[in-house]
Every structure is written in structure tokens, then in C-alpha cells.
Amino acid sequence: KFFGRASSRLEATSYFGKFYAAGQVKLRTDLSTRVPIYIEPTFTLHRWDWFSGFATFFDEVKPSYIVMRELWAGANAGMALGNKGLLRLDAKYAQTTDEYYQTADFSNHDTADATDFYHATTGLLLERNSLNRKQHPNAGERFAAEVRYVGGDERTVPGSTIAERRPTAAHHEWFVAKVTLDKYFLPRGHFKFGMLAEGVYSTQDYFQNYNASIIRSPAFQPTPESRTYFLDNFRAPQYVAGGIRSIIAVARNKFDLRLEGYVFQPYKAIKRSNTDEAEAGTAISDRSYLASASLIWQSPLGPLWINTSYIDGLAKPWVFSATFGYVIFAQKAQE
């Protein structure tokens, strides 16, 4: 940290892993104004690898089904609204590169389709957050409302699984508005109750094919586990979603038994046509469900939890995990 008339902090962060890797450098300056204001230039590079599965030593290794890469540079500027509120304005320029296969019938000799999207984005966020934890909270509330503009150029190059390998290009511009309310009741005692409501309205048009369109669409990810799966049926330009949570907290709030259930209702789900293009489904005809049961220990070093989830859309909807730590990603360009 550097102190003078304004306080500045330089931060560099790295993430390593098969599923997610990233690097981020940012310089935050808190100005000595009457109303606290900060300016934060940021550079970020990250990659999500939604791999198709693990293999033994003797198995043929399949390439990843979807790989998403994003590079962006820009700045955040924000001001405090009381002790728990934030008003933030950001402006960024980004390049995303998405590689994917239009079919599940591919081998390690095939090349993936690739979609590059060069775009500028700016957004305004209003947030009030009094949640007691960064992950698995059981008290407080968070309200966030965001509006964003995105505009840029797409270029798609088909891979070897597509008969006609002709590059295509298009220009896209859209606005998106998002409102989220995450609230918990009965803060005292062993039994707690919470609710989550989220709504998104976007004027985003479709990209050159189904996968490119679904990758760039807003996603509903209400639990840490759901953020580690690529779920086509929980992505749509316009949707409302929500759910309830029942929590039993014991041992001075160190152990939580957490039961959650959610429903995702898109206005018009994105469907795959016979030619692998994106098309709109019938209004309010498709919906998806997600349920989760977790036993969580808030250890001194971080949360340790065992989870069983039912997630619509997976080939095997019941999934099990044992996890230590936090599910954390660097800020995306459109966040």
C-alpha cells in the first residue's frame, strides 16, 4: 500500500487449476474526497475448461467440450452508500475466445469450433450487502441492481466436425438489466430461513450457432456447486428464478445443515435447431429445477462442506462433492 493524499493499493492475483485459471492485476486508489470514492484500473486474463471427463492411463483422452477464455482491461470507479452500500461504474474492453463442439461425437483428432468476440462494455451497479459470510451465509441480505451495455464484433470459425468450414462474422449490441435479492430471516436461534429471487432482461441477439449463443447468455447459478457446471438449461437472455433455503445452525453457528430448492423460468429458452443454430422456444414452456443439501463446517481456515445436489440437465442429475475452501472467480468483463 502507498499512502499520500490518496491511499493506493497494488494487487496481483493468480488462480491455478484444471477447471479454472486466471491472472489479475489491479491498482486501487481511494481518493480523499468528502464522499469516499475509489478508482481501480484492472487487467484480467482467465480461462474456464469445462472438460468432458477424466481418463485412466490407458484410455484415449478426449479434448475438452467447452473452453472459455477472456482477456479484458478497464477500470472500476465506485462510491460508498453508507456502511453497506456501493454505487459502481465500470468501463472495459474485452476479447473472449470460446472453443466448443457442436456434437458429442468427437475425438481427440477433431478441432473445435472457435468464436471470438471483441467488445466494449460499460455498466452501473447499485448494491447493498449485509450478508454475514462470503459463501454459505445464514444471516443478512444482499440487494443488487445492474444495467449494462455490450457492443462488439463476433467471428466464428467452424471446426472439423462441421461440413462447411466457412468463417462467419456479425456485429452485436445489447442492453441487460439484472436484479437480485438474497435475504435471510430469523437471524437468532438454531433454525434459519432464506430466500433468493433473481430476474434478468436482455436484448441480446443470437450468435452464429447454438453453443456460441448459450455461452454468452446470462446464467443462473444459485449455489457454489452450480457454478462449477456448464448448464445449458440454466442460461437465457430473459428469465426469472428463485428459491428457498432452510438452515439448521448449531455449535455457535459453526455447523450448518443447509437445504435449498430453486426453479429457473426462462421467458423463451434457447433451443438447438437441426442445423445447430439457436432459436427461441415457446414462451414460458420450459423450466428447470435445482435442489441441494449440504453439511458445512466453518473451520478457522475456511468452509469445509459435503454436498448432494439434484441438477436438471445433467446426464446424471444427482451429484456428490466434498469441498474445502471457496468457489471464487476473478471479475468478468460483463460484471
Coordinates of C-alpha atoms in Angstrom, one line a residue:
K1 CA 0.0 0.0 0.0
F2 CA 1.1 3.5 -0.7
F3 CA -0.1 6.5 1.3
G4 CA -0.2 10.1 0.5
R5 CA -3.1 12.5 -0.3
A6 CA -4.8 9.4 -1.7
S7 CA -4.3 5.8 -0.5
S8 CA -3.4 3.3 -3.2
R9 CA -3.1 -0.5 -3.2
L10 CA -1.4 -2.6 -5.9
E11 CA -2.7 -6.2 -6.0
A12 CA -1.7 -9.2 -8.2
T13 CA -3.7 -12.5 -8.0
S14 CA -3.2 -15.8 -9.7
Y15 CA -5.6 -18.8 -9.9
F16 CA -4.3 -22.3 -10.9
G17 CA -6.3 -25.4 -11.8
K18 CA -7.6 -27.7 -14.5
F19 CA -11.1 -26.2 -14.4
Y20 CA -10.2 -22.5 -13.8
A21 CA -7.0 -20.5 -14.2
A22 CA -6.6 -16.7 -14.1
G23 CA -4.3 -13.8 -13.5
Q24 CA -5.4 -10.3 -12.4
V25 CA -3.5 -7.1 -11.7
K26 CA -5.3 -4.0 -10.3
L27 CA -4.4 -0.7 -8.7
R28 CA -7.0 0.8 -6.4
T29 CA -6.8 4.4 -5.3
D30 CA -9.1 5.7 -2.6
L31 CA -9.5 9.5 -3.1
S32 CA -9.5 11.8 -0.1
T33 CA -12.9 13.3 -1.0
R34 CA -15.8 14.1 1.3
V35 CA -17.7 11.1 -0.1
P36 CA -15.4 8.0 -0.3
I37 CA -14.6 7.4 -3.9
Y38 CA -12.2 4.8 -5.4
I39 CA -10.8 4.3 -8.9
E40 CA -9.5 0.9 -9.9
P41 CA -7.7 0.2 -13.2
T42 CA -7.7 -3.6 -13.8
F43 CA -6.2 -6.1 -16.2
T44 CA -7.6 -9.7 -16.2
L45 CA -6.9 -12.9 -18.1
H46 CA -8.8 -16.1 -17.3
R47 CA -9.9 -19.5 -18.7
W48 CA -12.7 -22.0 -17.9
D49 CA -12.1 -25.6 -19.1
W50 CA -15.4 -27.5 -19.0
F51 CA -13.7 -30.8 -19.6
S52 CA -15.7 -33.8 -20.8
G53 CA -14.4 -36.2 -18.2
F54 CA -11.3 -37.9 -16.6
A55 CA -9.4 -40.7 -18.2
T56 CA -7.2 -43.5 -16.9
F57 CA -3.6 -44.0 -18.1
F58 CA -4.7 -46.5 -20.8
D59 CA -7.8 -44.5 -22.0
E60 CA -7.9 -42.3 -25.1
V61 CA -8.2 -38.7 -23.8
K62 CA -11.0 -36.7 -25.3
P63 CA -10.5 -33.0 -25.8
S64 CA -12.5 -30.5 -23.7
Y65 CA -16.1 -30.0 -24.7
I66 CA -16.1 -26.2 -23.9
V67 CA -13.1 -23.9 -23.2
M68 CA -13.8 -20.2 -22.5
R69 CA -11.0 -17.7 -22.5
E70 CA -11.4 -14.0 -21.6
L71 CA -9.0 -11.1 -21.6
W72 CA -10.1 -7.6 -20.5
A73 CA -8.7 -4.3 -19.4
G74 CA -10.7 -1.4 -18.0
A75 CA -11.5 0.4 -14.8
N76 CA -14.0 0.4 -11.9
A77 CA -15.0 3.6 -10.1
G78 CA -17.2 3.5 -7.0
M79 CA -18.5 5.4 -4.1
A80 CA -19.9 4.3 -0.7
L81 CA -23.6 4.5 0.1
G82 CA -23.5 4.2 3.8
N83 CA -21.6 1.4 5.5
K84 CA -23.0 -1.4 3.5
G85 CA -23.9 0.2 0.1
L86 CA -21.9 0.6 -3.1
L87 CA -22.5 2.5 -6.4
R88 CA -20.1 1.4 -9.0
L89 CA -19.5 2.4 -12.6
D90 CA -17.2 0.4 -14.9
A91 CA -15.9 0.6 -18.5
K92 CA -13.9 -2.3 -20.1
Y93 CA -12.7 -3.6 -23.4
A94 CA -12.6 -7.4 -23.8
Q95 CA -11.8 -10.3 -26.1
T96 CA -13.4 -13.6 -25.5
T97 CA -12.4 -16.8 -27.3
D98 CA -14.8 -19.8 -26.9
E99 CA -13.9 -23.2 -28.3
Y100 CA -16.6 -25.9 -28.3
Y101 CA -18.0 -28.9 -30.2
Q102 CA -21.5 -28.9 -31.8
T103 CA -21.8 -32.7 -31.2
A104 CA -20.8 -35.2 -28.5
D105 CA -19.4 -37.5 -31.2
F106 CA -15.9 -36.1 -31.4
S107 CA -12.4 -37.5 -30.9
N108 CA -9.0 -36.1 -29.9
H109 CA -8.2 -35.7 -33.6
D110 CA -11.0 -33.3 -34.2
T111 CA -10.7 -29.5 -34.0
A112 CA -13.2 -27.4 -32.1
D113 CA -15.4 -24.5 -33.4
A114 CA -14.0 -21.2 -32.2
T115 CA -15.9 -17.9 -31.6
D116 CA -14.0 -14.7 -30.9
F117 CA -16.0 -11.7 -29.6
Y118 CA -14.2 -8.3 -29.4
H119 CA -16.4 -5.9 -27.4
A120 CA -16.7 -2.9 -25.2
T121 CA -18.9 -2.8 -22.2
T122 CA -20.0 -0.4 -19.5
G123 CA -22.2 -1.0 -16.5
L124 CA -23.7 0.7 -13.5
L125 CA -24.2 -1.4 -10.3
L126 CA -26.1 -0.5 -7.1
E127 CA -25.6 -2.9 -4.3
R128 CA -26.3 -3.2 -0.6
N129 CA -24.8 -6.2 1.2
S130 CA -25.1 -7.2 4.9
L131 CA -24.6 -11.0 4.5
N132 CA -22.5 -12.5 7.3
R133 CA -20.4 -14.7 5.0
K134 CA -18.9 -14.5 1.5
Q135 CA -20.1 -18.1 0.9
H136 CA -23.0 -20.1 2.6
P137 CA -24.3 -17.1 4.6
N138 CA -27.2 -17.6 7.0
A139 CA -28.0 -14.0 8.1
G140 CA -28.3 -10.6 6.5
E141 CA -29.3 -9.7 3.0
R142 CA -27.9 -8.6 -0.4
F143 CA -29.7 -6.5 -2.9
A144 CA -28.1 -5.7 -6.3
A145 CA -29.4 -3.9 -9.4
E146 CA -27.3 -3.6 -12.5
V147 CA -27.7 -2.2 -16.0
R148 CA -25.1 -2.9 -18.7
Y149 CA -24.4 -2.1 -22.4
V150 CA -22.4 -4.5 -24.6
G151 CA -21.3 -3.9 -28.2
G152 CA -18.8 -5.7 -30.4
D153 CA -17.9 -7.9 -33.3
E154 CA -18.1 -11.7 -33.5
R155 CA -16.1 -14.0 -35.7
T156 CA -16.8 -17.8 -35.7
V157 CA -14.6 -20.4 -37.4
P158 CA -16.2 -23.9 -37.6
G159 CA -14.1 -26.9 -36.6
S160 CA -13.6 -30.3 -38.3
T161 CA -17.0 -31.7 -37.2
I162 CA -18.8 -29.1 -39.4
A163 CA -19.1 -29.9 -43.1
E164 CA -19.0 -26.3 -44.3
R165 CA -15.9 -24.7 -42.7
R166 CA -16.5 -21.1 -43.7
P167 CA -15.8 -18.4 -41.2
T168 CA -18.7 -16.1 -40.4
A169 CA -18.9 -12.6 -38.7
A170 CA -21.6 -10.5 -37.2
H171 CA -22.0 -7.3 -35.1
H172 CA -23.9 -7.4 -31.8
E173 CA -25.2 -4.8 -29.4
W174 CA -27.4 -5.2 -26.5
F175 CA -28.5 -4.0 -23.1
V176 CA -29.1 -6.1 -20.0
A177 CA -30.7 -5.4 -16.6
K178 CA -30.4 -7.7 -13.6
V179 CA -31.9 -7.5 -10.2
T180 CA -31.0 -9.9 -7.3
L181 CA -32.4 -10.2 -3.8
D182 CA -30.8 -12.7 -1.4
K183 CA -32.3 -12.4 2.1
Y184 CA -32.3 -14.4 5.3
F185 CA -34.8 -14.4 8.2
L186 CA -34.7 -15.5 11.8
P187 CA -31.0 -14.5 12.4
R188 CA -31.1 -15.7 16.0
G189 CA -31.6 -19.3 17.1
H190 CA -30.8 -22.6 15.5
F191 CA -33.4 -22.5 12.7
K192 CA -33.0 -20.0 9.9
F193 CA -34.8 -19.4 6.7
G194 CA -33.7 -17.7 3.5
M195 CA -35.0 -16.8 0.0
L196 CA -33.4 -15.9 -3.3
A197 CA -35.1 -14.0 -6.2
E198 CA -33.4 -13.0 -9.5
G199 CA -34.6 -11.5 -12.7
V200 CA -32.8 -10.7 -15.9
Y201 CA -33.9 -8.9 -19.1
S202 CA -31.5 -8.7 -22.0
T203 CA -31.9 -7.6 -25.6
Q204 CA -29.0 -9.9 -26.7
D205 CA -29.5 -11.4 -30.1
Y206 CA -28.2 -14.9 -31.1
F207 CA -24.6 -15.6 -32.2
Q208 CA -23.7 -17.7 -35.3
N209 CA -24.7 -21.1 -33.7
Y210 CA -26.3 -22.6 -30.6
N211 CA -23.2 -23.1 -28.5
A212 CA -21.8 -19.6 -29.1
S213 CA -25.2 -18.1 -28.2
I214 CA -25.7 -20.2 -25.0
I215 CA -22.1 -19.5 -23.8
R216 CA -22.7 -15.7 -24.0
S217 CA -26.1 -15.8 -22.3
P218 CA -26.8 -14.8 -18.7
A219 CA -26.7 -17.8 -16.3
F220 CA -28.5 -18.6 -13.0
Q221 CA -26.0 -20.1 -10.6
P222 CA -27.5 -20.0 -7.1
T223 CA -25.1 -22.4 -5.3
P224 CA -21.3 -22.8 -5.3
E225 CA -21.7 -26.3 -6.8
S226 CA -23.8 -25.0 -9.7
R227 CA -21.0 -22.5 -10.7
T228 CA -18.7 -25.5 -11.5
Y229 CA -21.0 -26.9 -14.2
F230 CA -21.9 -25.6 -17.6
L231 CA -25.7 -25.9 -17.6
D232 CA -27.3 -25.0 -20.9
N233 CA -30.8 -25.1 -19.4
F234 CA -30.0 -22.5 -16.8
R235 CA -29.0 -19.9 -19.4
A236 CA -31.3 -17.5 -21.2
P237 CA -31.5 -13.8 -22.2
Q238 CA -34.6 -13.2 -20.2
Y239 CA -35.6 -15.2 -17.1
V240 CA -36.9 -15.1 -13.5
A241 CA -35.6 -17.5 -10.9
G242 CA -35.6 -18.1 -7.2
G243 CA -35.8 -20.5 -4.4
I244 CA -35.9 -21.0 -0.6
R245 CA -33.4 -22.2 2.0
S246 CA -33.8 -23.9 5.3
I247 CA -30.9 -23.9 7.6
I248 CA -30.2 -25.6 11.0
A249 CA -27.2 -23.9 12.7
V250 CA -25.6 -25.5 15.8
A251 CA -22.3 -25.3 17.8
R252 CA -22.3 -21.5 17.9
N253 CA -23.0 -21.1 14.2
K254 CA -20.0 -23.3 13.2
F255 CA -22.0 -26.1 11.7
D256 CA -24.9 -25.7 9.2
L257 CA -27.3 -28.2 7.7
R258 CA -28.5 -26.4 4.6
L259 CA -31.4 -27.5 2.4
E260 CA -32.1 -25.5 -0.8
G261 CA -34.5 -25.7 -3.7
Y262 CA -34.7 -23.4 -6.8
V263 CA -36.7 -23.1 -10.0
F264 CA -35.4 -21.4 -13.2
Q265 CA -38.1 -20.0 -15.6
P266 CA -36.8 -18.5 -18.9
Y267 CA -39.2 -16.4 -20.9
K268 CA -38.1 -18.2 -24.1
A269 CA -35.5 -21.0 -23.7
I270 CA -32.7 -21.1 -26.3
K271 CA -33.2 -24.2 -28.5
R272 CA -30.8 -26.0 -30.9
S273 CA -32.2 -26.2 -34.4
N274 CA -31.5 -29.1 -36.9
T275 CA -28.6 -27.0 -38.3
D276 CA -27.1 -26.3 -34.9
E277 CA -28.3 -22.7 -34.9
A278 CA -30.0 -21.0 -31.9
E279 CA -33.8 -20.5 -32.0
A280 CA -36.3 -19.3 -29.4
G281 CA -38.6 -21.8 -27.7
T282 CA -42.2 -21.3 -26.8
A283 CA -42.8 -18.6 -24.2
I284 CA -42.9 -19.8 -20.6
S285 CA -42.9 -23.5 -21.6
D286 CA -39.5 -24.7 -20.3
R287 CA -38.3 -24.6 -16.7
S288 CA -35.5 -26.3 -14.7
Y289 CA -35.0 -27.3 -11.1
L290 CA -32.1 -27.5 -8.7
A291 CA -32.0 -28.8 -5.2
S292 CA -29.1 -29.0 -2.8
A293 CA -28.3 -30.5 0.7
S294 CA -25.1 -29.5 2.4
L295 CA -23.4 -30.1 5.8
I296 CA -21.0 -27.2 6.3
W297 CA -18.3 -26.7 8.9
Q298 CA -17.0 -23.1 9.2
S299 CA -13.4 -24.0 10.1
P300 CA -10.8 -21.4 11.1
L301 CA -9.2 -21.8 7.7
G302 CA -12.3 -21.7 5.6
P303 CA -15.5 -23.7 5.0
L304 CA -15.5 -27.5 4.6
W305 CA -18.7 -29.0 3.3
I306 CA -20.2 -32.2 1.9
N307 CA -22.9 -31.7 -0.7
T308 CA -25.5 -33.7 -2.6
S309 CA -27.4 -31.9 -5.4
Y310 CA -30.0 -32.6 -8.0
I311 CA -29.4 -30.5 -11.1
D312 CA -31.7 -30.6 -14.1
G313 CA -30.0 -31.1 -17.4
L314 CA -27.1 -33.3 -16.4
A315 CA -26.8 -36.8 -17.8
K316 CA -26.6 -37.9 -14.2
P317 CA -28.6 -35.3 -12.3
W318 CA -27.6 -36.4 -8.8
V319 CA -24.1 -35.2 -8.0
F320 CA -22.0 -35.5 -4.8
S321 CA -19.0 -33.4 -3.7
A322 CA -16.7 -32.8 -0.7
T323 CA -15.1 -29.4 -0.8
F324 CA -12.7 -27.3 1.2
G325 CA -12.4 -23.5 0.6
Y326 CA -14.3 -21.1 -1.6
V327 CA -15.6 -21.2 -5.1
I328 CA -14.0 -17.9 -6.3
F329 CA -13.5 -16.4 -9.8
A330 CA -11.9 -13.1 -10.9
Q331 CA -14.2 -10.4 -12.0
K332 CA -15.5 -11.0 -15.6
A333 CA -15.8 -8.3 -18.2
Q334 CA -19.6 -8.2 -18.0
E335 CA -19.7 -8.0 -14.2

